[in-house]
Short mmCIF file of C-alpha atoms and ligand atoms in Angstrom, two decimals:
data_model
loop_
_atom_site.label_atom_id
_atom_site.label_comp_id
_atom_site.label_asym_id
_atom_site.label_seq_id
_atom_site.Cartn_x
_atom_site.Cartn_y
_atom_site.Cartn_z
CA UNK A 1 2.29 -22.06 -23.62
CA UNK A 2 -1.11 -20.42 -23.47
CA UNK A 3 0.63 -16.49 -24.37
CA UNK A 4 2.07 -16.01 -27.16
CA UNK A 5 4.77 -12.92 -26.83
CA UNK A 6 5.26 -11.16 -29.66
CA UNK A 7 8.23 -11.50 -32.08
CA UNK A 8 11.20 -9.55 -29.97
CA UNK A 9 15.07 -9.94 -29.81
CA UNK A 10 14.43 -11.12 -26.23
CA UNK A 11 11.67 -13.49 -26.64
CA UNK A 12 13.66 -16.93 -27.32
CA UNK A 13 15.81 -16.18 -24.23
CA UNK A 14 13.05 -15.27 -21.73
CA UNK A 15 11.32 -18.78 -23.03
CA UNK A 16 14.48 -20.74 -22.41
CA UNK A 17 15.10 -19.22 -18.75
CA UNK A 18 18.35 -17.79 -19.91
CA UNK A 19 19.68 -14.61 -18.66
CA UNK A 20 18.93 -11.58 -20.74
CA UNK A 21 18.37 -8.00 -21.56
CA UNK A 22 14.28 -6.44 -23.05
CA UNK A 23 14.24 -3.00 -23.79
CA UNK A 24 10.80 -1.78 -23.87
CA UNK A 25 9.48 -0.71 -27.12
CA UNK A 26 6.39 1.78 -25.23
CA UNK A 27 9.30 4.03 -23.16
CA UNK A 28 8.38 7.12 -24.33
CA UNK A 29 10.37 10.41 -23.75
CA UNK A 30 9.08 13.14 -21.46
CA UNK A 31 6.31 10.36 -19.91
CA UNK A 32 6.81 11.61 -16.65
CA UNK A 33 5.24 14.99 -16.90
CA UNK A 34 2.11 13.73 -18.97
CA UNK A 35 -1.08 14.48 -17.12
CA UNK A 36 -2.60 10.86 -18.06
CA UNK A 37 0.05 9.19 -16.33
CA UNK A 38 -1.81 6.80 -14.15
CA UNK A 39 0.73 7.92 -10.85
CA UNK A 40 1.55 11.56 -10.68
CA UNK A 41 4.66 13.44 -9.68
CA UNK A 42 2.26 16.28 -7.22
CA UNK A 43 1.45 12.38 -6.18
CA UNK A 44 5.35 11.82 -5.26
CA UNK A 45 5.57 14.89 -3.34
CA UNK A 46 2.46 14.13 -0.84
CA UNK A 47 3.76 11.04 -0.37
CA UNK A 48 6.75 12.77 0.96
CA UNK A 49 4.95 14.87 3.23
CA UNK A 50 3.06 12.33 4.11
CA UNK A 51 6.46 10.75 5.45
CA UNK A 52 7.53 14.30 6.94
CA UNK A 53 4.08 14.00 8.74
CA UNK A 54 4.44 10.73 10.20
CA UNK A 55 7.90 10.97 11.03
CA UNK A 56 7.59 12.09 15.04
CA UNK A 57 5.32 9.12 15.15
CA UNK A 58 7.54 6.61 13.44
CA UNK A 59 10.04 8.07 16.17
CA UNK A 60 7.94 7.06 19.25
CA UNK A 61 7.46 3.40 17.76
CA UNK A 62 10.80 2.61 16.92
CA UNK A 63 13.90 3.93 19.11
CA UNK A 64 16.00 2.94 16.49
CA UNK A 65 14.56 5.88 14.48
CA UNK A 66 15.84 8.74 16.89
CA UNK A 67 18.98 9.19 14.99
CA UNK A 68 17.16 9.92 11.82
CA UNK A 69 14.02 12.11 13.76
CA UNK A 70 11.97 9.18 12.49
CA UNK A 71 13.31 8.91 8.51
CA UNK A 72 13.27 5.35 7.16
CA UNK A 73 16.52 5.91 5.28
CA UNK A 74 19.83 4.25 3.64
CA UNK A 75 22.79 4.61 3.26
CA UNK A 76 24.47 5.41 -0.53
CA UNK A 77 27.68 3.59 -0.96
CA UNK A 78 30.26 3.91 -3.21
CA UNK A 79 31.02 0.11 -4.90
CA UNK A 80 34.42 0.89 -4.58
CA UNK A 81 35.78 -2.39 -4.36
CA UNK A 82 32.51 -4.34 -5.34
CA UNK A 83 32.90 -3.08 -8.63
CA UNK A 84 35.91 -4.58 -9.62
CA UNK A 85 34.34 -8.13 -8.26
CA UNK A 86 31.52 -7.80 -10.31
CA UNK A 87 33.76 -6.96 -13.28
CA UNK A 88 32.69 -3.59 -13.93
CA UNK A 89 36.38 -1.74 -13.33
CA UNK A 90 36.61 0.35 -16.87
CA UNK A 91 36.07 3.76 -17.11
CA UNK A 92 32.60 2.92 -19.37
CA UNK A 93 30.90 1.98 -16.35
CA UNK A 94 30.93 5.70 -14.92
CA UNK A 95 30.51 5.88 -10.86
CA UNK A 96 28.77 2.46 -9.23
CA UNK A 97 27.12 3.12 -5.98
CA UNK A 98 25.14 0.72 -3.98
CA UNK A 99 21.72 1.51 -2.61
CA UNK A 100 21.52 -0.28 0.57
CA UNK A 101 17.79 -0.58 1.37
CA UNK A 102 18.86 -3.84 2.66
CA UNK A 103 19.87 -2.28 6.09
CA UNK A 104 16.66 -0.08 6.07
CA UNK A 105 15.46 -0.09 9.54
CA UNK A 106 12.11 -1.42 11.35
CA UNK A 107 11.84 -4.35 9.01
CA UNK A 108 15.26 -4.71 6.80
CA UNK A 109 14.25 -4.76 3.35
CA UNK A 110 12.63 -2.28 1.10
CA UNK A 111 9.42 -3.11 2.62
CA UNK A 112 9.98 -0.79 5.29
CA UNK A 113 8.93 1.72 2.32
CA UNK A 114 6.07 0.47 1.38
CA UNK A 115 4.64 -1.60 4.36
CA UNK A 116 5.40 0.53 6.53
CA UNK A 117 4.07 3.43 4.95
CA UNK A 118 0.47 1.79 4.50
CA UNK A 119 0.01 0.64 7.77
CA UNK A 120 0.81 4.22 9.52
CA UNK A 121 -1.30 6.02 6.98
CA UNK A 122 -4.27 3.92 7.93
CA UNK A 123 -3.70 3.99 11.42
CA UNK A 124 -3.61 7.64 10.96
CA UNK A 125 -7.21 7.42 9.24
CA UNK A 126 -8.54 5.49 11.51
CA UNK A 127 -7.52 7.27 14.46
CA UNK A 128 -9.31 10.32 12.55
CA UNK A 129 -12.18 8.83 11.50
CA UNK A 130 -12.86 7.80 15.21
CA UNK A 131 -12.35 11.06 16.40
CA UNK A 132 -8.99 10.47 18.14
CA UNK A 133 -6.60 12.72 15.85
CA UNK A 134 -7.74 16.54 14.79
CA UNK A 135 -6.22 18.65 12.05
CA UNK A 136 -3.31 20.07 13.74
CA UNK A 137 -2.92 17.47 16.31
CA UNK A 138 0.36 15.75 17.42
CA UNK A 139 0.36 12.93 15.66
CA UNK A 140 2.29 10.84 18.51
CA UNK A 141 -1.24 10.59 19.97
CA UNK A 142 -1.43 7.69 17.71
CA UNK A 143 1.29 6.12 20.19
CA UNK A 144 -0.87 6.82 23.39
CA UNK A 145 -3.05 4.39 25.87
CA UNK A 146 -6.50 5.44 24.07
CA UNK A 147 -5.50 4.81 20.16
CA UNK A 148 -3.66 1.25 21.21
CA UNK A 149 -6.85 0.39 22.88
CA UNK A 150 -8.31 1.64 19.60
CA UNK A 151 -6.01 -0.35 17.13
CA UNK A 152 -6.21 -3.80 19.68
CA UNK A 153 -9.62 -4.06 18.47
CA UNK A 154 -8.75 -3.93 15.16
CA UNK A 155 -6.69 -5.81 12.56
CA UNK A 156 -4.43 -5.85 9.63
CA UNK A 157 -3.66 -8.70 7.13
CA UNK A 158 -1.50 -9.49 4.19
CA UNK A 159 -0.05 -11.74 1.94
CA UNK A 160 3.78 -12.35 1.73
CA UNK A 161 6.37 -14.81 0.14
CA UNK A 162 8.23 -12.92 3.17
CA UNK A 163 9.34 -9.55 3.32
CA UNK A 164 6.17 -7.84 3.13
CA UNK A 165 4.75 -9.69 5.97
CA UNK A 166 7.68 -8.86 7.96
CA UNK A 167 7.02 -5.15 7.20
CA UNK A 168 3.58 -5.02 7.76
CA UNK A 169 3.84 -7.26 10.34
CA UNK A 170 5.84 -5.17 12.62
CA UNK A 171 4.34 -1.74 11.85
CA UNK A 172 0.74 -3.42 12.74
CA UNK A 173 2.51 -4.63 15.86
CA UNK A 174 4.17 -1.33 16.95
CA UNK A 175 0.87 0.31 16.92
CA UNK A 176 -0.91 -2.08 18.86
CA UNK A 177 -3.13 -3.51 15.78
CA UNK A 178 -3.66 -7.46 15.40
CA UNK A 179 -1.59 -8.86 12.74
CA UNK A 180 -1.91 -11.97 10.08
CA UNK A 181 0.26 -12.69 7.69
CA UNK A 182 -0.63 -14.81 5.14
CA UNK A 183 2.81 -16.56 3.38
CA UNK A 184 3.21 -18.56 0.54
CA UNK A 185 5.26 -21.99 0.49
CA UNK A 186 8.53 -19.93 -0.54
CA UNK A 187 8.64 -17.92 2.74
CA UNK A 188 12.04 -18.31 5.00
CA UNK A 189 11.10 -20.12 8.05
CA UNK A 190 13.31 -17.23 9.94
CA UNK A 191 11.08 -14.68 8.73
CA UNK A 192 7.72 -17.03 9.90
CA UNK A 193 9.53 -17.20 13.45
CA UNK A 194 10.65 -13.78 13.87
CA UNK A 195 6.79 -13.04 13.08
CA UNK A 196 5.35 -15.59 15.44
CA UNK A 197 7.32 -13.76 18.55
CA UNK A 198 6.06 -10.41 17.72
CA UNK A 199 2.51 -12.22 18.19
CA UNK A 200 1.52 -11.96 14.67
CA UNK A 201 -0.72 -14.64 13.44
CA UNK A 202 1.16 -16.45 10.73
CA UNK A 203 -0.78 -19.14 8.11
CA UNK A 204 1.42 -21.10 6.17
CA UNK A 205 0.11 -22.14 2.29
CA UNK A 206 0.79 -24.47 0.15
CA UNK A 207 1.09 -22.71 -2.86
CA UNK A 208 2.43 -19.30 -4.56
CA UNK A 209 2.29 -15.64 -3.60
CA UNK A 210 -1.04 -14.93 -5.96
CA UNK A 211 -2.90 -17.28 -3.53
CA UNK A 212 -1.49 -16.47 -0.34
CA UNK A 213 -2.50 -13.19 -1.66
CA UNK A 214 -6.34 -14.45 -1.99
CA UNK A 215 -6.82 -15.87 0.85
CA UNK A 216 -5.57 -12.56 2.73
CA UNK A 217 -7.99 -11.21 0.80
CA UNK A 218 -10.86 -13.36 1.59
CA UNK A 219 -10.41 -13.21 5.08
CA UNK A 220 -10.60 -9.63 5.28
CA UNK A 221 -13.77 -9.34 3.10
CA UNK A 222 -15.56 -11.17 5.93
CA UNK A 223 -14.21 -9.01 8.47
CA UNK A 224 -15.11 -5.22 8.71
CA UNK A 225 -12.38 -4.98 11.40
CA UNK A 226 -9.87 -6.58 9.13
CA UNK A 227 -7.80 -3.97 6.73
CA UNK A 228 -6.12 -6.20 4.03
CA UNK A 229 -2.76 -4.45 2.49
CA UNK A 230 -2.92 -5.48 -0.74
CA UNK A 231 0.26 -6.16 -2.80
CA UNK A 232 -1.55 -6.39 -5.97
CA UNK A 233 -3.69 -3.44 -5.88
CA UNK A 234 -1.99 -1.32 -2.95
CA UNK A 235 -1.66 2.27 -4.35
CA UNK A 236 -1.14 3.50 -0.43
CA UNK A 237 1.82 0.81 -0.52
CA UNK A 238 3.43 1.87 -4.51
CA UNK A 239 3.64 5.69 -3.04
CA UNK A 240 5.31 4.79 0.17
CA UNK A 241 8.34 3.52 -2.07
CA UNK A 242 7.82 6.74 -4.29
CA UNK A 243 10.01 9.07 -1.48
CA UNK A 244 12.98 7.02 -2.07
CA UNK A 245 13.64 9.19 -5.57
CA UNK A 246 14.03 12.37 -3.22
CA UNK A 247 16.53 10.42 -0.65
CA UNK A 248 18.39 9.30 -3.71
CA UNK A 249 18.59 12.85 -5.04
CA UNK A 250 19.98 14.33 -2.23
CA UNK A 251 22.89 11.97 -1.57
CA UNK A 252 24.12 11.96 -5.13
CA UNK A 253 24.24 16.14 -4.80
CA UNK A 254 26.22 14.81 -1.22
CA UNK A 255 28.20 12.72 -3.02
CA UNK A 256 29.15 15.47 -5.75
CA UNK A 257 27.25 13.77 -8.60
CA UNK A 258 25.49 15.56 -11.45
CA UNK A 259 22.64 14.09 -13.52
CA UNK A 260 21.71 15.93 -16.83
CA UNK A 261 21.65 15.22 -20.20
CA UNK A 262 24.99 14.96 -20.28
CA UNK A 263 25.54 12.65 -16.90
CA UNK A 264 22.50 10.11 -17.22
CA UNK A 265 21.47 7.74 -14.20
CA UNK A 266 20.87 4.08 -14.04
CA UNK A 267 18.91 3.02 -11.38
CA UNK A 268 18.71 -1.21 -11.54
CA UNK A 269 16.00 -2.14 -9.30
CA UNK A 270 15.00 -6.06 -7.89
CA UNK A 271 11.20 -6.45 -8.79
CA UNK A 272 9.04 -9.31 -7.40
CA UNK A 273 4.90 -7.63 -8.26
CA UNK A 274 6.45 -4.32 -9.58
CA UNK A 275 5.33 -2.01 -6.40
CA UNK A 276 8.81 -1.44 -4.93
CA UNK A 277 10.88 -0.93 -8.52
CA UNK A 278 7.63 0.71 -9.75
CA UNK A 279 7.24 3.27 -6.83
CA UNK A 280 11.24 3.73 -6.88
CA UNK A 281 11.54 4.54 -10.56
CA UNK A 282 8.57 7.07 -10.27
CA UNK A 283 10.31 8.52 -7.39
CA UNK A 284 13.75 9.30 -8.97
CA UNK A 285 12.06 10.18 -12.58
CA UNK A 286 10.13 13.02 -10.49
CA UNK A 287 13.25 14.16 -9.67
CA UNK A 288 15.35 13.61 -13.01
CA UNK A 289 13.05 13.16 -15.49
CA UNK A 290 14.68 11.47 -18.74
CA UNK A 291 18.32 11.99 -17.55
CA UNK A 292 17.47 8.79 -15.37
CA UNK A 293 16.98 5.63 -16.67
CA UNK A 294 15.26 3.04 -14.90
CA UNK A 295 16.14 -0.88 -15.46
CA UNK A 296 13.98 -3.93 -13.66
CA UNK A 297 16.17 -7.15 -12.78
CA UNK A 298 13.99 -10.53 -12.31
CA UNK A 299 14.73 -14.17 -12.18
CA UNK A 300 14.89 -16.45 -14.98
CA UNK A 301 12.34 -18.25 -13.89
CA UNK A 302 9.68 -15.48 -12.36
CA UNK A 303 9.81 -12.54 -15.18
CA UNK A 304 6.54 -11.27 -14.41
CA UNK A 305 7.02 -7.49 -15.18
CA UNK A 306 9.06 -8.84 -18.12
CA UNK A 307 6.28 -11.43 -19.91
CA UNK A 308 3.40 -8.86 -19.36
CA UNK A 309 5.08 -5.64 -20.30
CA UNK A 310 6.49 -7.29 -23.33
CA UNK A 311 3.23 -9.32 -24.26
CA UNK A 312 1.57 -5.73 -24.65
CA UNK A 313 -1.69 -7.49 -22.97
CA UNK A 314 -3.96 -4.85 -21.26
CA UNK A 315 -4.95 -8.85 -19.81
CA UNK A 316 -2.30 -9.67 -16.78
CA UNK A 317 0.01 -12.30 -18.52
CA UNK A 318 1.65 -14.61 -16.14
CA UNK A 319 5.05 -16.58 -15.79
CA UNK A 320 2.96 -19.46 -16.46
CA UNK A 321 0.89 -18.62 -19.30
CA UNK A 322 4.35 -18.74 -21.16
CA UNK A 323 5.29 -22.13 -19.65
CA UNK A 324 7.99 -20.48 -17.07
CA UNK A 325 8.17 -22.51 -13.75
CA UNK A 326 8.43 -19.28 -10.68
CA UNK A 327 10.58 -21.54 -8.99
CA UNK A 328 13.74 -19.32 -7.38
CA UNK A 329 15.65 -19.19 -4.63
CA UNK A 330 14.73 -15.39 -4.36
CA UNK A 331 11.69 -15.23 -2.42
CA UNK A 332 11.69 -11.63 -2.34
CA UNK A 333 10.52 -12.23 -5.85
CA UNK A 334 9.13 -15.14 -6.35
CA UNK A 335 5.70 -13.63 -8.03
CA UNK A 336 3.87 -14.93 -11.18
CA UNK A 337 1.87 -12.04 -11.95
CA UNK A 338 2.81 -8.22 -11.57
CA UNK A 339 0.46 -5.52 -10.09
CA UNK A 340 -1.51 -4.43 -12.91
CA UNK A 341 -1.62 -0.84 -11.58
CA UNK A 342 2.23 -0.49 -11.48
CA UNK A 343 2.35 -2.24 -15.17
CA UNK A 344 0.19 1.02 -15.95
CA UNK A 345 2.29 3.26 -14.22
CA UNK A 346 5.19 1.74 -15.57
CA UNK A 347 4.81 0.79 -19.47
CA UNK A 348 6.33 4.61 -20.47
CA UNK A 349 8.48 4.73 -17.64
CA UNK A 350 10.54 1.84 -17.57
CA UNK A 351 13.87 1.28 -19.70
CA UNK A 352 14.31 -2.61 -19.85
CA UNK A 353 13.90 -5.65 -17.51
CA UNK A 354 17.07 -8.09 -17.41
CA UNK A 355 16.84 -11.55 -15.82
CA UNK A 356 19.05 -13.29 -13.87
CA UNK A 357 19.90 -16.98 -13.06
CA UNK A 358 19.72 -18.08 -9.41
CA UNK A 359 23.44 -18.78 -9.17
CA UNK A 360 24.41 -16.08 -9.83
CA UNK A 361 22.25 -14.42 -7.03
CA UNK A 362 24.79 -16.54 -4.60
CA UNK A 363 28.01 -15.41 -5.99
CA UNK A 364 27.31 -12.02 -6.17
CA UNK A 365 26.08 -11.93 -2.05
CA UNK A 366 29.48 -14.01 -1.53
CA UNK A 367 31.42 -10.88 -3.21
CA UNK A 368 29.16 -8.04 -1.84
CA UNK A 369 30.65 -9.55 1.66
CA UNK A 370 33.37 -10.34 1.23
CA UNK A 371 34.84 -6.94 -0.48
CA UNK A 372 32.16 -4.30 1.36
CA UNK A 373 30.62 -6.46 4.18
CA UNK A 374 27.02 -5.46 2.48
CA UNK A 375 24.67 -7.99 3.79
CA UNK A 376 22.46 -9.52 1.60
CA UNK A 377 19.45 -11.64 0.63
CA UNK A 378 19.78 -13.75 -2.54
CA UNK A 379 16.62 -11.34 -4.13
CA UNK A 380 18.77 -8.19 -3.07
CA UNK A 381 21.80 -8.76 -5.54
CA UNK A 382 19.77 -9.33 -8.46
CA UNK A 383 20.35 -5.66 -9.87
CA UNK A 384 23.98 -6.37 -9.34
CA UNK A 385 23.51 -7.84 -13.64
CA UNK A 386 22.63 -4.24 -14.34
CA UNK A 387 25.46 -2.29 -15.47
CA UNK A 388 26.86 -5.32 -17.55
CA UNK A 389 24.00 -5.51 -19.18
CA UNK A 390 23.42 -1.75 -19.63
CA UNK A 391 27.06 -0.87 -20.67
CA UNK A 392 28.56 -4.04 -22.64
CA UNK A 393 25.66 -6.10 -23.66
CA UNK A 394 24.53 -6.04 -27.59
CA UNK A 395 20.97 -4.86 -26.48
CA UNK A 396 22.71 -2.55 -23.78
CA UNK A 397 24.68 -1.11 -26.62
CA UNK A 398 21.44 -0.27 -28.81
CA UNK A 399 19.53 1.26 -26.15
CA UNK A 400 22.69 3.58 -25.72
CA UNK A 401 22.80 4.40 -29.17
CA UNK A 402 19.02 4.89 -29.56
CA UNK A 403 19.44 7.79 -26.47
CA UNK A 404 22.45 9.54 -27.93
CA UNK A 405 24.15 7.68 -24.83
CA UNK A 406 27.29 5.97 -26.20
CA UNK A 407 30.04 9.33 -25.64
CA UNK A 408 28.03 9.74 -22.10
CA UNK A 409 28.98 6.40 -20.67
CA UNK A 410 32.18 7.11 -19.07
CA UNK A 411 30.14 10.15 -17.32
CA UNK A 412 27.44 7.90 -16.07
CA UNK A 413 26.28 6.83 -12.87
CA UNK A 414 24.82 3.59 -11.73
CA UNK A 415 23.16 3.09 -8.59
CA UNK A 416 22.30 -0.87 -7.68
CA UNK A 417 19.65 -1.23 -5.47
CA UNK A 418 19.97 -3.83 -2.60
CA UNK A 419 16.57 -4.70 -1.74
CA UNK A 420 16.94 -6.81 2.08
CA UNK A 421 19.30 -9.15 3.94
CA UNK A 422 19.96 -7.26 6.94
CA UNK A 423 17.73 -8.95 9.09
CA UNK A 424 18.88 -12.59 7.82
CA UNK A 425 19.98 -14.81 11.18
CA UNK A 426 23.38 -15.45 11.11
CA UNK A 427 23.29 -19.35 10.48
CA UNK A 428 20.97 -18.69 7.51
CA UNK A 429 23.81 -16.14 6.44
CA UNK A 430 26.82 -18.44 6.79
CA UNK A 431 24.72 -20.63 4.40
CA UNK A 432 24.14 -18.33 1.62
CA UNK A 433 27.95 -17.33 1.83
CA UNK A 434 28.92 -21.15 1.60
CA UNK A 435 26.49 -21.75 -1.31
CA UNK A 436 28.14 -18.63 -3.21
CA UNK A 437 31.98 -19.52 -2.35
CA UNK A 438 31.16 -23.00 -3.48
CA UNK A 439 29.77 -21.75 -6.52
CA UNK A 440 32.78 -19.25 -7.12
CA UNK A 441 35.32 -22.04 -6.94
CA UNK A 442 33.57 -24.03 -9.33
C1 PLP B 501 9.64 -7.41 -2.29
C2 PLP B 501 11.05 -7.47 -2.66
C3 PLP B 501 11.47 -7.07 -3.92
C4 PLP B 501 10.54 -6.63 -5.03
O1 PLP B 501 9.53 -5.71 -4.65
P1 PLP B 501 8.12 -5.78 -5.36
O2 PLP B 501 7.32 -4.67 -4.79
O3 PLP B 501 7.51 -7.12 -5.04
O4 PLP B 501 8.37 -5.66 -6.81
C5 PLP B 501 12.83 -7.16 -4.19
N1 PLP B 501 13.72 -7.59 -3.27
C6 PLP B 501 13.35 -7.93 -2.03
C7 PLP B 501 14.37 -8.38 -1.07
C8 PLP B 501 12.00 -7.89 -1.68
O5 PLP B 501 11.62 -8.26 -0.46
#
C-alpha cells in the first residue's frame, strides 16, 4: 500500500474489498449555496437552457426524440414490486422509485447526459466560430448540407471502458463529425461492434480506463482538428448530467411526492470517475438543497471516489495506491482514479459512498427483470445496496441520527438510479440473467 487512509470506521472494510458504508466527515450543511463552490447552481440552470436550446436540434438527429420535442429523458418508476425483492418492504424504507437512465435514448446509458451534451455544445461552437450559426439562428442549421461538410472535416475522440464511447460516439456520428474511441481492455465487445458499424474508429488497449484515457489524449494534442472529450477533466460533460436534478424534480411533484425537512430524499447514484453521480447530485441539490441526500455506490474492488474522498489528499489517490485490484465485472465503472474536478465539487456535497461486491450486481439485474422487466447492465444495479445501507445499516443508522433523520424515515423517499443496459444485445442479456439466477439459487 503506498496511501495510507486515515483511521475511519470504514477503512478495514474498503482494504479487505468487503461491502460497506463511508459517510463523509467534510459534508457540510447549506454547501450548495456557498459562492466558493467549485460548480455553481446559476451553473445548473444554463446547463438547462443549454438543453432547451439544443433540443430542436437533438430532434432533427434522432427521430426517436420527436416524442419528447428533442428531451433526453427517463422514465421514474415506482419499485413496486422490486422492492420487496431487494428486501426493502417495511414502512422505514419510505417510497422506492427507480430512475431508469438505463433506457435513456440515443445511446442507453447515462452517457446520453453527459456525452451527448458535450459533443452538441461544441458542434454548436464550432459552427459559430466558423461563421455558420448567428445569435438568433435556428439551430437545426447545424443538421444542414454546409455544417456536415463542416463537421466531416473535423473530429472527435475519447476514451471509454464503454459507455462513454458509445455516447460520444453516436452524437459525433449524427452530426457528421469523425469519431475515435479509444477503449480500455474492460470494454464489451457489443459495444466495440455497435461502434465499428456507425463508422467510428475504435482502438482497442491493453490496459485500464486512465490510459485509454491518455492516449485519447495524446492523439488529439497532435491534431488541431481533433476535439478530445475528456472524462477526467470534462466540465462541458459534468454539467450535461447536472439537468437531470430538474427532470427528477418534476416527476416526484407528478408523482405526488414532497421533499422538505420533514420528507428527505435519497438519491443512490452508480459512479465510475465521479462525472455522472457528481453532475446528478449537483443537479437535484440545486433543486432541494439539504432535504436531499446524495449517496455514491462503487465496486469493491474500484472505490475510487471512496479512497480519495476519504484519504482527504488534495493529491488524486488511486484504487491502487491502497493495494485494491479495479478488477469488476462493471465496466461502466471500472475506473482507478476519480475526476479531480468532481472530487472538488463533491467533498461538501456528497453523503457517503457504499461498495458493492460483483455478485451481487448479477442478482439484483436477475430481480430487476424478473419482477419490473427493467433492463439492466451489471454497473446499473449497483445503487440498488443503497437504501439497505442508508436505512438498516449501523453507519446508515448514525448518519440518520446525526441529521435529526431517524422519526423521518418512514416519510422518506429513495430514488435508485439505473445507470445503462438498454442497449445490451439480447444474447449478452440472457447471459447476465443466467449468471444472476445461478447465483440466486445458490
Ligand atoms: C459511466 C457509468 C457510470 C458512472 O459514471 P461516471 O461519470 O464514470 O462516474 C455508472 N454506470 C454506468 C452504466 C456507466 O456507464
Amino acid at each position: 500500500m503506498n496511501f495510507p487512509l486515515p483511521d475511519d470506521p470504514a477503512r478495514a472494510d474498503v482494504l479487505a474489498a468487503r461491502p460497506t458504508l463511508w459517510l463523509n466527515p467534510n459534508l457540510r450543511e447549506g454547501a450548495i449555496n456557498d459562492p466558493a463552490l467549485a460548480a455553481r447552481p446559476e451553473q445548473v440552470a444554463q446547463a438547462v437552457a443549454n438543453w432547451q436550446r439544443l433540443a430542436p436540434l437533438l430532434s432533427a438527429c434522432f427521430p426517436e426524440l420527436a416524442a419528447t420535442q428533442g428531451q433526453i429523458r427517463s422514465d421514474l418508476v415506482e419499485a413496486t414490486e422490486l422492492r420487496e425483492a431487494l428486501g426493502y418492504d417495511g414502512a422505514d424504507y419510505g417510497r422506492i422509485f427507480i430512475k431508469t437512465d438505463s433506457n435513456l435514448p440515443v445511446a442507453g446509458s447515462v452517457k446520453a447526459r453527459g456525452g451527448v451534451y458535450e459533443v452538441f455544445m461544441h458542434a454548436e461552437a464550432l459552427a459559430r466560430r466558423e461563421g455558420l450559426l448567428n445569435d438568433g439562428g435556428d439551430i437545426r442549421t447545424l443538421a444542414g448540407p454546409e455544417a456536415r461538410a463542416l463537421f466531416a472535416r473535423h473530429a472527435i475522440t475519447v476514451g471509454s471502458t464503454g459507455n462513454l464511447g458509445l455516447s460520444v460516439g453516436v452524437a459525433a456520428r449524427a452530426l457528421g463529425f469523425r469519431a475515435a474511441v479509444h477503449m480500455s481492455h474492460d470494454a464489451k465487445p457489443w459495444k466495440v461492434e455497435r461502434l465499428l458499424r456507425l463508422g467510428v474508429e475504435v482502438h482497442m488497449h491493453e490496459a485500464d480506463f486512465t490510459t485509454a484515457v491518455d492516449q485519447a489524449r495524446a492523439s488529439a494534442a497532435a491534431d488541431p482538428l481533433v476535439y478530445f472529450v475528456d472524462d477526467e477533466h470534462s466540465k462541458l460533460l459534468f454539467f450535461g448530467y447536472t439537468a437531470a436534478g430538474s427532470e427528477l424534480a418534476g416527476q416526484l411533484a407528478e408523482a405526488g411526492v414532497d421533499v422538505d425537512a420533514a420528507h428527505p430524499l435519497f438519491v443512490h447514484l452508480p459512479c465510475g470517475i465521479g462525472g455522472a453521480p457528481g453532475g446528478v447530485t449537483l443537479g437535484v441539490k440545486s433543486c432541494f438543497g439539504d432535504a436531499a441526500h446524495a449517496f455514491f455506490a462503487e465496486p469493491v474492488q474500484s472505490p475510487c471516489a471512496l479512497v480519495h474522498l476519504m484519504s482527504g489528499s488534495r493529491e488524486l489517490v488511486s484504487v491502487y495506491d491502497v493495494g485494491l485490484t479495479n478488477h469488476t465485472e462493471a465496466d461502466g465503472m471500472a475506473v482507478p482514479r476519480m475526476s479531480p474536478f468532481v472530487a472538488e465539487v463533491m467533498r461538501p456535497l456528497v453523503s457517503g459512498i457504499f461498495t458493492v461486491a460483483d455478485d451481487d450486481l448479477f442478482r439484483w439485474l436477475h430481480r430487476a427483470w424478473t419482477t419490473q422487466r427493467i433492463m439492466l447492465e451489471p454497473s446499473a444495479t449497483a445503487a440498488f445496496a443503497g437504501p439497505g445501507q442508508v436505512v438498516a445499516s449501523p453507519r446508515g443508522r448514525e448518519y440518520q441520527t446525526r441529521h435529526g433523520l431517524g422519526a423521518r424515515m418512514k416519510d422518506a423517499t429513495h430514488v435508485i438510479w439505473t445507470t445503462g443496459g438498454s442497449f445490451v444485445p439480447k444474447d449478452q442479456f440472457e447471459l447476465f440473467l443466467a449468471r444472476g439466477a445461478q447465483l440466486e439459487a445458490a
